[in-house]
Short mmCIF file of C-alpha atoms and ligand atoms in Angstrom, two decimals:
data_model
loop_
_atom_site.label_atom_id
_atom_site.label_comp_id
_atom_site.label_asym_id
_atom_site.label_seq_id
_atom_site.Cartn_x
_atom_site.Cartn_y
_atom_site.Cartn_z
CA UNK A 1 -99.73 26.39 -107.69
CA UNK A 2 -99.72 29.41 -105.36
CA UNK A 3 -100.54 32.92 -106.53
CA UNK A 4 -100.11 36.19 -104.66
CA UNK A 5 -102.61 38.95 -105.43
CA UNK A 6 -101.61 42.56 -104.77
CA UNK A 7 -103.86 45.60 -104.70
CA UNK A 8 -101.61 48.63 -104.30
CA UNK A 9 -103.24 51.95 -103.41
CA UNK A 10 -101.59 55.29 -102.76
CA UNK A 11 -100.98 54.62 -99.04
CA UNK A 12 -102.01 50.99 -98.62
CA UNK A 13 -101.30 47.56 -100.10
CA UNK A 14 -103.80 44.70 -99.73
CA UNK A 15 -102.65 41.17 -100.46
CA UNK A 16 -103.88 37.59 -100.51
CA UNK A 17 -102.02 34.36 -101.16
CA UNK A 18 -104.08 31.59 -102.82
CA UNK A 19 -103.54 27.85 -103.18
CA UNK A 20 -105.05 27.45 -106.63
CA UNK A 21 -105.76 23.71 -106.35
CA UNK A 22 -108.64 24.35 -103.95
CA UNK A 23 -108.81 28.16 -104.30
CA UNK A 24 -108.10 28.58 -100.60
CA UNK A 25 -106.72 31.78 -99.02
CA UNK A 26 -103.50 30.80 -97.23
CA UNK A 27 -102.55 34.26 -96.03
CA UNK A 28 -104.11 37.70 -96.38
CA UNK A 29 -103.15 41.09 -95.08
CA UNK A 30 -103.07 44.82 -95.49
CA UNK A 31 -100.29 47.40 -95.05
CA UNK A 32 -101.73 50.82 -94.35
CA UNK A 33 -100.55 54.38 -93.75
CA UNK A 34 -97.46 53.85 -95.89
CA UNK A 35 -95.45 57.08 -95.89
CA UNK A 36 -96.85 58.31 -92.55
CA UNK A 37 -94.84 58.43 -89.31
CA UNK A 38 -96.03 54.95 -88.36
CA UNK A 39 -97.55 52.42 -90.75
CA UNK A 40 -99.56 49.34 -89.83
CA UNK A 41 -99.47 45.75 -91.01
CA UNK A 42 -102.39 43.44 -90.31
CA UNK A 43 -102.31 39.89 -91.60
CA UNK A 44 -103.79 36.50 -90.98
CA UNK A 45 -102.46 33.08 -91.80
CA UNK A 46 -105.26 30.62 -92.75
CA UNK A 47 -107.14 29.90 -89.53
CA UNK A 48 -104.59 31.48 -87.14
CA UNK A 49 -105.25 34.55 -85.02
CA UNK A 50 -104.80 37.88 -86.85
CA UNK A 51 -101.49 39.71 -86.32
CA UNK A 52 -101.27 43.49 -85.94
CA UNK A 53 -97.97 45.37 -86.16
CA UNK A 54 -96.97 49.02 -86.19
CA UNK A 55 -93.79 49.85 -88.06
CA UNK A 56 -92.25 52.68 -90.07
CA UNK A 57 -92.68 52.21 -93.84
CA UNK A 58 -91.53 55.24 -95.77
CA UNK A 59 -92.56 54.02 -99.21
CA UNK A 60 -94.03 51.18 -101.29
CA UNK A 61 -90.59 49.61 -101.69
CA UNK A 62 -90.25 49.16 -97.92
CA UNK A 63 -93.86 48.03 -97.63
CA UNK A 64 -93.37 45.32 -100.26
CA UNK A 65 -90.07 44.26 -98.70
CA UNK A 66 -91.97 43.78 -95.43
CA UNK A 67 -94.71 41.89 -97.23
CA UNK A 68 -92.33 39.50 -99.01
CA UNK A 69 -90.31 38.92 -95.82
CA UNK A 70 -93.42 38.08 -93.78
CA UNK A 71 -94.62 35.85 -96.63
CA UNK A 72 -91.35 33.89 -96.49
CA UNK A 73 -91.35 33.80 -92.67
CA UNK A 74 -94.98 32.64 -92.50
CA UNK A 75 -94.20 29.28 -94.08
CA UNK A 76 -97.30 29.68 -96.26
CA UNK A 77 -95.10 29.61 -99.34
CA UNK A 78 -91.79 27.79 -99.68
CA UNK A 79 -88.97 28.52 -102.10
CA UNK A 80 -90.10 28.10 -105.69
CA UNK A 81 -93.78 27.55 -104.79
CA UNK A 82 -95.04 30.96 -105.81
CA UNK A 83 -96.08 30.75 -109.47
CA UNK A 84 -96.87 34.41 -110.08
CA UNK A 85 -98.14 37.73 -108.74
CA UNK A 86 -101.47 39.08 -109.94
CA UNK A 87 -101.82 42.86 -109.73
CA UNK A 88 -105.09 44.71 -109.62
CA UNK A 89 -104.95 47.62 -112.07
CA UNK A 90 -107.90 49.99 -112.06
CA UNK A 91 -107.74 51.35 -115.60
CA UNK A 92 -106.86 49.39 -118.70
CA UNK A 93 -108.46 51.85 -121.12
CA UNK A 94 -109.38 50.37 -124.51
CA UNK A 95 -106.05 48.60 -124.72
CA UNK A 96 -106.73 45.76 -122.28
CA UNK A 97 -109.71 43.45 -122.75
CA UNK A 98 -107.85 40.60 -121.01
CA UNK A 99 -105.27 40.23 -118.25
CA UNK A 100 -101.73 40.94 -119.46
CA UNK A 101 -98.36 39.45 -118.58
CA UNK A 102 -96.34 42.39 -117.37
CA UNK A 103 -93.56 43.48 -119.74
CA UNK A 104 -91.81 46.85 -120.13
CA UNK A 105 -94.29 47.58 -122.94
CA UNK A 106 -97.31 46.80 -120.73
CA UNK A 107 -95.90 49.05 -118.00
CA UNK A 108 -95.61 51.86 -120.54
CA UNK A 109 -99.20 51.29 -121.63
CA UNK A 110 -100.51 51.32 -118.05
CA UNK A 111 -98.57 54.53 -117.45
CA UNK A 112 -100.17 55.96 -120.60
CA UNK A 113 -103.56 55.45 -118.95
CA UNK A 114 -102.67 57.61 -115.91
CA UNK A 115 -104.65 60.62 -117.25
CA UNK A 116 -107.77 58.39 -117.18
CA UNK A 117 -107.21 57.23 -113.57
CA UNK A 118 -104.88 59.76 -111.94
CA UNK A 119 -105.66 58.56 -108.40
CA UNK A 120 -105.33 54.83 -109.01
CA UNK A 121 -103.03 53.82 -111.88
CA UNK A 122 -99.88 55.50 -110.43
CA UNK A 123 -100.23 53.53 -107.17
CA UNK A 124 -101.00 50.30 -109.05
CA UNK A 125 -97.89 50.89 -111.17
CA UNK A 126 -95.76 51.53 -108.11
CA UNK A 127 -96.84 48.14 -106.75
CA UNK A 128 -95.92 46.47 -110.05
CA UNK A 129 -92.55 48.17 -110.42
CA UNK A 130 -91.45 47.50 -106.85
CA UNK A 131 -92.59 43.85 -107.08
CA UNK A 132 -90.57 43.47 -110.26
CA UNK A 133 -87.53 44.92 -108.52
CA UNK A 134 -87.91 42.58 -105.55
CA UNK A 135 -89.27 39.46 -107.27
CA UNK A 136 -88.10 40.04 -110.83
CA UNK A 137 -87.86 36.37 -111.79
CA UNK A 138 -91.52 35.72 -111.07
CA UNK A 139 -94.11 36.20 -113.84
CA UNK A 140 -96.45 39.06 -112.96
CA UNK A 141 -99.88 39.62 -114.44
CA UNK A 142 -101.99 42.79 -114.55
CA UNK A 143 -105.75 42.29 -114.16
CA UNK A 144 -107.86 45.31 -115.08
CA UNK A 145 -111.07 46.57 -113.43
CA UNK A 146 -112.24 47.94 -116.76
CA UNK A 147 -111.59 44.83 -118.91
CA UNK A 148 -114.95 43.11 -118.31
CA UNK A 149 -116.75 46.17 -119.71
CA UNK A 150 -114.81 46.32 -122.96
CA UNK A 151 -117.62 44.36 -124.63
CA UNK A 152 -119.98 47.36 -124.42
CA UNK A 153 -121.30 48.40 -127.85
CA UNK A 154 -120.29 51.88 -129.03
CA UNK A 155 -123.80 53.30 -128.61
CA UNK A 156 -123.58 52.39 -124.90
CA UNK A 157 -120.04 53.54 -124.20
CA UNK A 158 -120.00 56.80 -126.16
CA UNK A 159 -121.15 60.06 -124.57
CA UNK A 160 -123.19 62.42 -126.74
CA UNK A 161 -120.46 65.10 -126.81
CA UNK A 162 -118.14 66.23 -129.65
CA UNK A 163 -116.68 63.12 -131.29
CA UNK A 164 -113.14 64.43 -131.12
CA UNK A 165 -113.16 64.15 -127.34
CA UNK A 166 -113.44 60.40 -127.82
CA UNK A 167 -111.12 59.98 -130.78
CA UNK A 168 -108.36 62.25 -129.46
CA UNK A 169 -108.76 62.05 -125.69
CA UNK A 170 -110.46 58.73 -124.98
CA UNK A 171 -113.50 60.32 -123.33
CA UNK A 172 -116.07 57.47 -123.07
CA UNK A 173 -117.68 55.11 -120.58
CA UNK A 174 -115.19 52.54 -119.29
CA UNK A 175 -116.92 51.14 -116.20
CA UNK A 176 -115.27 49.74 -113.08
CA UNK A 177 -115.71 46.86 -110.57
CA UNK A 178 -115.38 44.62 -113.64
CA UNK A 179 -113.60 41.87 -111.73
CA UNK A 180 -116.51 41.67 -109.29
CA UNK A 181 -119.27 41.80 -111.94
CA UNK A 182 -117.43 39.11 -113.93
CA UNK A 183 -116.89 36.89 -110.90
CA UNK A 184 -120.49 36.97 -109.65
CA UNK A 185 -121.79 36.44 -113.20
CA UNK A 186 -119.76 33.20 -113.40
CA UNK A 187 -120.96 32.15 -109.95
CA UNK A 188 -124.57 32.88 -110.96
CA UNK A 189 -124.18 30.65 -114.03
CA UNK A 190 -122.83 27.87 -111.84
CA UNK A 191 -125.70 28.26 -109.37
CA UNK A 192 -128.31 28.29 -112.14
CA UNK A 193 -126.65 25.32 -113.84
CA UNK A 194 -126.50 27.04 -117.23
CA UNK A 195 -123.63 28.22 -119.43
CA UNK A 196 -122.92 31.91 -118.81
CA UNK A 197 -123.10 32.43 -122.60
CA UNK A 198 -126.82 31.65 -122.45
CA UNK A 199 -127.64 33.98 -119.56
CA UNK A 200 -128.88 37.55 -119.31
CA UNK A 201 -128.07 39.08 -115.93
CA UNK A 202 -128.27 42.35 -114.05
CA UNK A 203 -125.46 42.48 -111.49
CA UNK A 204 -125.47 45.04 -108.67
CA UNK A 205 -122.17 45.59 -106.87
CA UNK A 206 -123.14 47.64 -103.81
CA UNK A 207 -120.17 48.49 -101.56
CA UNK A 208 -118.60 51.82 -100.64
CA UNK A 209 -118.60 52.36 -104.39
CA UNK A 210 -121.60 50.96 -106.27
CA UNK A 211 -122.28 49.97 -109.85
CA UNK A 212 -124.76 48.02 -111.95
CA UNK A 213 -124.07 45.99 -115.09
CA UNK A 214 -126.28 44.57 -117.82
CA UNK A 215 -124.92 41.26 -119.09
CA UNK A 216 -126.28 39.71 -122.30
CA UNK A 217 -125.35 36.15 -123.21
CA UNK A 218 -122.46 36.41 -120.76
CA UNK A 219 -121.06 39.67 -122.15
CA UNK A 220 -121.33 43.05 -120.46
CA UNK A 221 -123.43 45.38 -122.65
CA UNK A 222 -123.85 48.32 -120.27
CA UNK A 223 -122.60 49.49 -116.90
CA UNK A 224 -123.41 52.43 -114.67
CA UNK A 225 -119.94 53.80 -113.88
CA UNK A 226 -118.54 55.89 -116.66
CA UNK A 227 -115.31 57.57 -117.67
CA UNK A 228 -114.71 57.68 -113.89
CA UNK A 229 -116.25 55.83 -110.92
CA UNK A 230 -118.37 58.90 -110.11
CA UNK A 231 -121.23 58.15 -112.53
CA UNK A 232 -124.19 55.86 -111.94
CA UNK A 233 -125.71 54.73 -108.67
CA UNK A 234 -125.73 56.81 -105.50
CA UNK A 235 -122.79 55.72 -103.31
CA UNK A 236 -121.40 56.18 -99.79
CA UNK A 237 -119.72 59.50 -100.57
CA UNK A 238 -120.12 59.84 -104.38
CA UNK A 239 -123.09 61.49 -106.02
CA UNK A 240 -123.62 59.13 -108.98
CA UNK A 241 -125.83 60.50 -111.78
CA UNK A 242 -126.50 64.23 -111.53
CA UNK A 243 -127.23 67.07 -113.94
CA UNK A 244 -123.87 67.91 -115.54
CA UNK A 245 -124.90 71.58 -115.58
CA UNK A 246 -124.71 71.50 -111.78
CA UNK A 247 -120.96 71.97 -112.18
CA UNK A 248 -121.51 75.36 -113.85
CA UNK A 249 -123.83 76.45 -111.06
CA UNK A 250 -121.39 75.32 -108.36
CA UNK A 251 -118.58 77.14 -110.15
CA UNK A 252 -120.25 80.31 -111.37
CA UNK A 253 -122.90 80.97 -108.76
CA UNK A 254 -121.19 79.54 -105.67
CA UNK A 255 -117.61 80.31 -106.73
CA UNK A 256 -116.25 76.80 -106.13
CA UNK A 257 -113.00 75.83 -107.83
CA UNK A 258 -112.76 72.68 -109.97
CA UNK A 259 -110.84 70.99 -107.16
CA UNK A 260 -113.54 71.92 -104.64
CA UNK A 261 -116.29 70.62 -106.97
CA UNK A 262 -114.36 67.38 -107.49
CA UNK A 263 -114.01 66.88 -103.73
CA UNK A 264 -117.64 67.81 -103.09
CA UNK A 265 -118.99 65.27 -105.60
CA UNK A 266 -116.52 62.47 -104.76
CA UNK A 267 -116.09 62.75 -100.99
CA UNK A 268 -118.94 64.78 -99.54
CA UNK A 269 -121.94 63.63 -101.56
CA UNK A 270 -123.93 60.39 -101.87
CA UNK A 271 -125.26 59.14 -98.53
CA UNK A 272 -122.80 61.33 -96.63
CA UNK A 273 -124.11 64.41 -98.43
CA UNK A 274 -127.71 63.59 -97.56
CA UNK A 275 -127.40 62.44 -93.93
CA UNK A 276 -123.79 62.98 -92.85
CA UNK A 277 -122.98 59.25 -92.72
CA UNK A 278 -121.54 57.09 -95.48
CA UNK A 279 -121.43 53.66 -93.82
CA UNK A 280 -124.66 51.79 -94.53
CA UNK A 281 -124.82 50.16 -91.09
CA UNK A 282 -124.52 53.60 -89.50
CA UNK A 283 -127.24 54.98 -91.78
CA UNK A 284 -129.62 52.18 -90.76
CA UNK A 285 -128.89 52.85 -87.08
CA UNK A 286 -129.69 56.53 -87.58
CA UNK A 287 -132.87 55.74 -89.53
CA UNK A 288 -133.99 53.25 -86.85
CA UNK A 289 -133.55 56.04 -84.30
CA UNK A 290 -135.91 58.18 -86.39
CA UNK A 291 -133.43 60.41 -88.26
CA UNK A 292 -135.35 61.80 -91.29
CA UNK A 293 -132.17 62.54 -93.31
CA UNK A 294 -131.00 58.93 -92.90
CA UNK A 295 -134.44 57.69 -94.01
CA UNK A 296 -134.28 59.94 -97.06
CA UNK A 297 -130.77 58.71 -97.86
CA UNK A 298 -131.97 55.07 -97.77
CA UNK A 299 -135.00 55.89 -99.90
CA UNK A 300 -132.85 57.68 -102.49
CA UNK A 301 -130.28 54.88 -102.54
CA UNK A 302 -132.91 52.19 -103.15
CA UNK A 303 -134.85 54.32 -105.66
CA UNK A 304 -131.76 54.85 -107.79
CA UNK A 305 -130.98 51.11 -107.79
CA UNK A 306 -134.54 50.44 -108.90
CA UNK A 307 -134.22 52.90 -111.78
CA UNK A 308 -131.12 51.06 -113.04
CA UNK A 309 -132.87 47.69 -112.73
CA UNK A 310 -135.68 49.10 -114.90
CA UNK A 311 -133.26 50.61 -117.43
CA UNK A 312 -131.23 47.40 -117.76
CA UNK A 313 -134.40 45.36 -118.07
CA UNK A 314 -135.22 47.49 -121.12
CA UNK A 315 -131.66 47.01 -122.44
CA UNK A 316 -131.76 43.22 -122.05
CA UNK A 317 -135.39 42.41 -122.83
CA UNK A 318 -135.14 39.11 -120.99
CA UNK A 319 -133.48 38.85 -117.58
CA UNK A 320 -132.66 35.44 -116.12
CA UNK A 321 -131.27 36.66 -112.81
CA UNK A 322 -130.60 39.74 -110.75
CA UNK A 323 -127.47 39.42 -108.59
CA UNK A 324 -126.70 41.41 -105.44
CA UNK A 325 -123.10 41.61 -104.24
CA UNK A 326 -120.65 43.88 -102.32
CA UNK A 327 -120.80 44.69 -98.58
CA UNK A 328 -124.28 46.22 -98.89
CA UNK A 329 -125.66 43.90 -101.59
CA UNK A 330 -124.58 40.84 -99.61
CA UNK A 331 -125.72 41.96 -96.16
CA UNK A 332 -128.51 44.49 -96.39
CA UNK A 333 -131.80 42.58 -96.69
CA UNK A 334 -133.83 45.76 -96.26
CA UNK A 335 -132.19 47.47 -99.24
CA UNK A 336 -132.57 44.37 -101.41
CA UNK A 337 -136.25 44.28 -100.56
CA UNK A 338 -136.73 48.00 -101.28
CA UNK A 339 -134.82 47.79 -104.56
CA UNK A 340 -137.09 44.98 -105.81
CA UNK A 341 -140.31 46.35 -104.34
CA UNK A 342 -143.09 46.88 -106.87
CA UNK A 343 -141.26 45.17 -109.73
CA UNK A 344 -143.54 42.14 -110.01
CA UNK A 345 -144.66 43.41 -113.44
CA UNK A 346 -141.07 42.72 -114.56
CA UNK A 347 -141.23 39.22 -113.08
CA UNK A 348 -139.19 40.20 -110.01
CA UNK A 349 -140.68 38.72 -106.84
CA UNK A 350 -138.58 38.53 -103.71
CA UNK A 351 -139.35 36.03 -100.94
CA UNK A 352 -139.09 37.98 -97.64
CA UNK A 353 -138.10 34.99 -95.50
CA UNK A 354 -135.44 33.79 -97.96
CA UNK A 355 -134.18 37.38 -98.23
CA UNK A 356 -133.75 37.63 -94.46
CA UNK A 357 -132.18 34.20 -94.16
CA UNK A 358 -129.78 34.50 -97.11
CA UNK A 359 -126.62 32.56 -96.34
CA UNK A 360 -123.46 33.34 -98.25
CA UNK A 361 -121.50 32.60 -100.41
CA UNK A 362 -124.62 32.17 -102.53
CA UNK A 363 -128.31 32.41 -101.73
CA UNK A 364 -131.48 32.40 -103.83
CA UNK A 365 -133.99 34.91 -102.43
CA UNK A 366 -136.75 34.88 -105.06
CA UNK A 367 -140.27 33.57 -104.58
CA UNK A 368 -141.06 30.30 -106.36
CA UNK A 369 -143.34 32.24 -108.72
CA UNK A 370 -140.64 34.80 -109.68
CA UNK A 371 -139.72 34.74 -113.41
CA UNK A 372 -136.39 36.39 -112.58
CA UNK A 373 -134.10 34.55 -110.17
CA UNK A 374 -132.79 36.79 -107.39
CA UNK A 375 -129.37 35.82 -106.09
CA UNK A 376 -127.09 37.12 -103.35
CA UNK A 377 -123.49 36.18 -104.15
CA UNK A 378 -120.37 36.87 -102.11
CA UNK A 379 -117.88 38.60 -104.39
CA UNK A 380 -114.24 37.54 -104.30
CA UNK A 381 -112.31 40.02 -106.38
CA UNK A 382 -108.89 38.85 -105.17
CA UNK A 383 -109.70 35.23 -106.01
CA UNK A 384 -110.93 36.27 -109.46
CA UNK A 385 -107.65 38.15 -110.03
CA UNK A 386 -105.75 34.98 -109.04
CA UNK A 387 -107.90 32.86 -111.38
CA UNK A 388 -107.37 35.29 -114.27
CA UNK A 389 -103.62 35.42 -113.60
CA UNK A 390 -103.51 31.62 -113.59
CA UNK A 391 -105.40 31.46 -116.91
CA UNK A 392 -103.07 34.07 -118.39
CA UNK A 393 -100.04 31.98 -117.36
CA UNK A 394 -101.55 28.78 -118.75
CA UNK A 395 -102.30 30.48 -122.08
CA UNK A 396 -98.66 31.48 -122.38
CA UNK A 397 -97.39 27.92 -121.96
P1 ADP B 401 -115.63 48.32 -100.58
O1 ADP B 401 -116.42 48.89 -101.72
O2 ADP B 401 -114.72 49.32 -99.94
O3 ADP B 401 -115.00 46.97 -100.87
P2 ADP B 401 -117.58 46.81 -99.09
O4 ADP B 401 -117.98 46.00 -100.28
O5 ADP B 401 -116.94 46.10 -97.95
O6 ADP B 401 -116.72 48.06 -99.46
O7 ADP B 401 -118.91 47.51 -98.54
C1 ADP B 401 -118.88 48.41 -97.50
C2 ADP B 401 -120.33 48.79 -97.18
O8 ADP B 401 -121.05 47.60 -96.80
C3 ADP B 401 -120.44 49.77 -96.02
O9 ADP B 401 -121.37 50.79 -96.34
C4 ADP B 401 -120.99 48.89 -94.91
O10 ADP B 401 -121.77 49.60 -94.00
C5 ADP B 401 -121.85 47.93 -95.70
N1 ADP B 401 -122.18 46.76 -94.89
C6 ADP B 401 -121.37 45.81 -94.39
N2 ADP B 401 -122.07 44.94 -93.62
C7 ADP B 401 -123.36 45.37 -93.64
C8 ADP B 401 -124.57 44.92 -93.05
N3 ADP B 401 -124.61 43.85 -92.28
N4 ADP B 401 -125.71 45.61 -93.31
C9 ADP B 401 -125.68 46.70 -94.10
N5 ADP B 401 -124.57 47.18 -94.68
C10 ADP B 401 -123.43 46.53 -94.46
#
């Protein structure tokens, strides 16, 4: 069985084709700058050299036409071999706890969630609708970033604000990166040789966006991102947790509009706000060269991770493993060390040599004496979407 995974953004479409028998990527690519004067298409067939093309793509329809044509031309998938398309959908609200076979009703429901994810759900929907137009006979499955967090108890997902805002407008914590947290939790269970249902985990997805999850007996019971992906950990350009009254100050005292405040907190804050750089490798280079703002940014980033580890330890009581993932979590040994520093009272003891040597897709970096296992696991969100789409299809038959 072969499954194509699509992640449609407002001006880009990422895709991967999987052979499900051995979970191998046969072809992966990205179309970018859709709608601009010249778009780009980068793709790579298994072990072949990457291909880079520039071409005009006025909209998602043309971009997907290009994608499906190059898929057919690549030979990676022959007629009738593609079993389904799995679509990443950012927001599934309270409606979707599981992946869903796409029907007109499901499309309506995803559209209904646009007010909760105005930047993401419209682009995800466009990808779905155009794929249906072009490949209508193929089953298509929506896999939601929020679904893994639907197991949160009400006292964790509700905000202490007037109840009507929840009951009438859906204002609550939803959480994001659920596909990644769910995937690395399963991988951790496999590595530890225990059923996921018996494990308590803290998972840290640290990429451009960053979030932490507390997982009890295999179910997510708390997560750091909230109604939107702005809450929680400090990120590349997003502020994470701040005093909500800051908004009034920015508006009233500094005269910023709501749009300006939104941009400031989403695009110009986090590491970029502190030191002018949002890419972690760049921040390390600046810090190594002695830049005090970069050093502060690193210290703040690690400190805020540590606070979430402490909070989720209190939530879970017992923690079997702490899992690092995402571009930063997987590669940044210094940050892993700083985030775990001084937590031996919680049973967290990192082994410096194992931390430095960690080899992906999965490495154990704890000291032999550590009560809590410390794991670095390579996340594979596209593969997890393919696996969930496959399960959804099997359940239908
Ligand atoms: P996204 O959230 O967009 O998927 P990634 O998970 O790829 O992003 O993470 C991107 C981040 O990972 C960037 O800040 C990048 O600097 C960081 N990163 C990648 N490789 C390394 C590395 N070797 N050391 C430190 N940070 C790294």
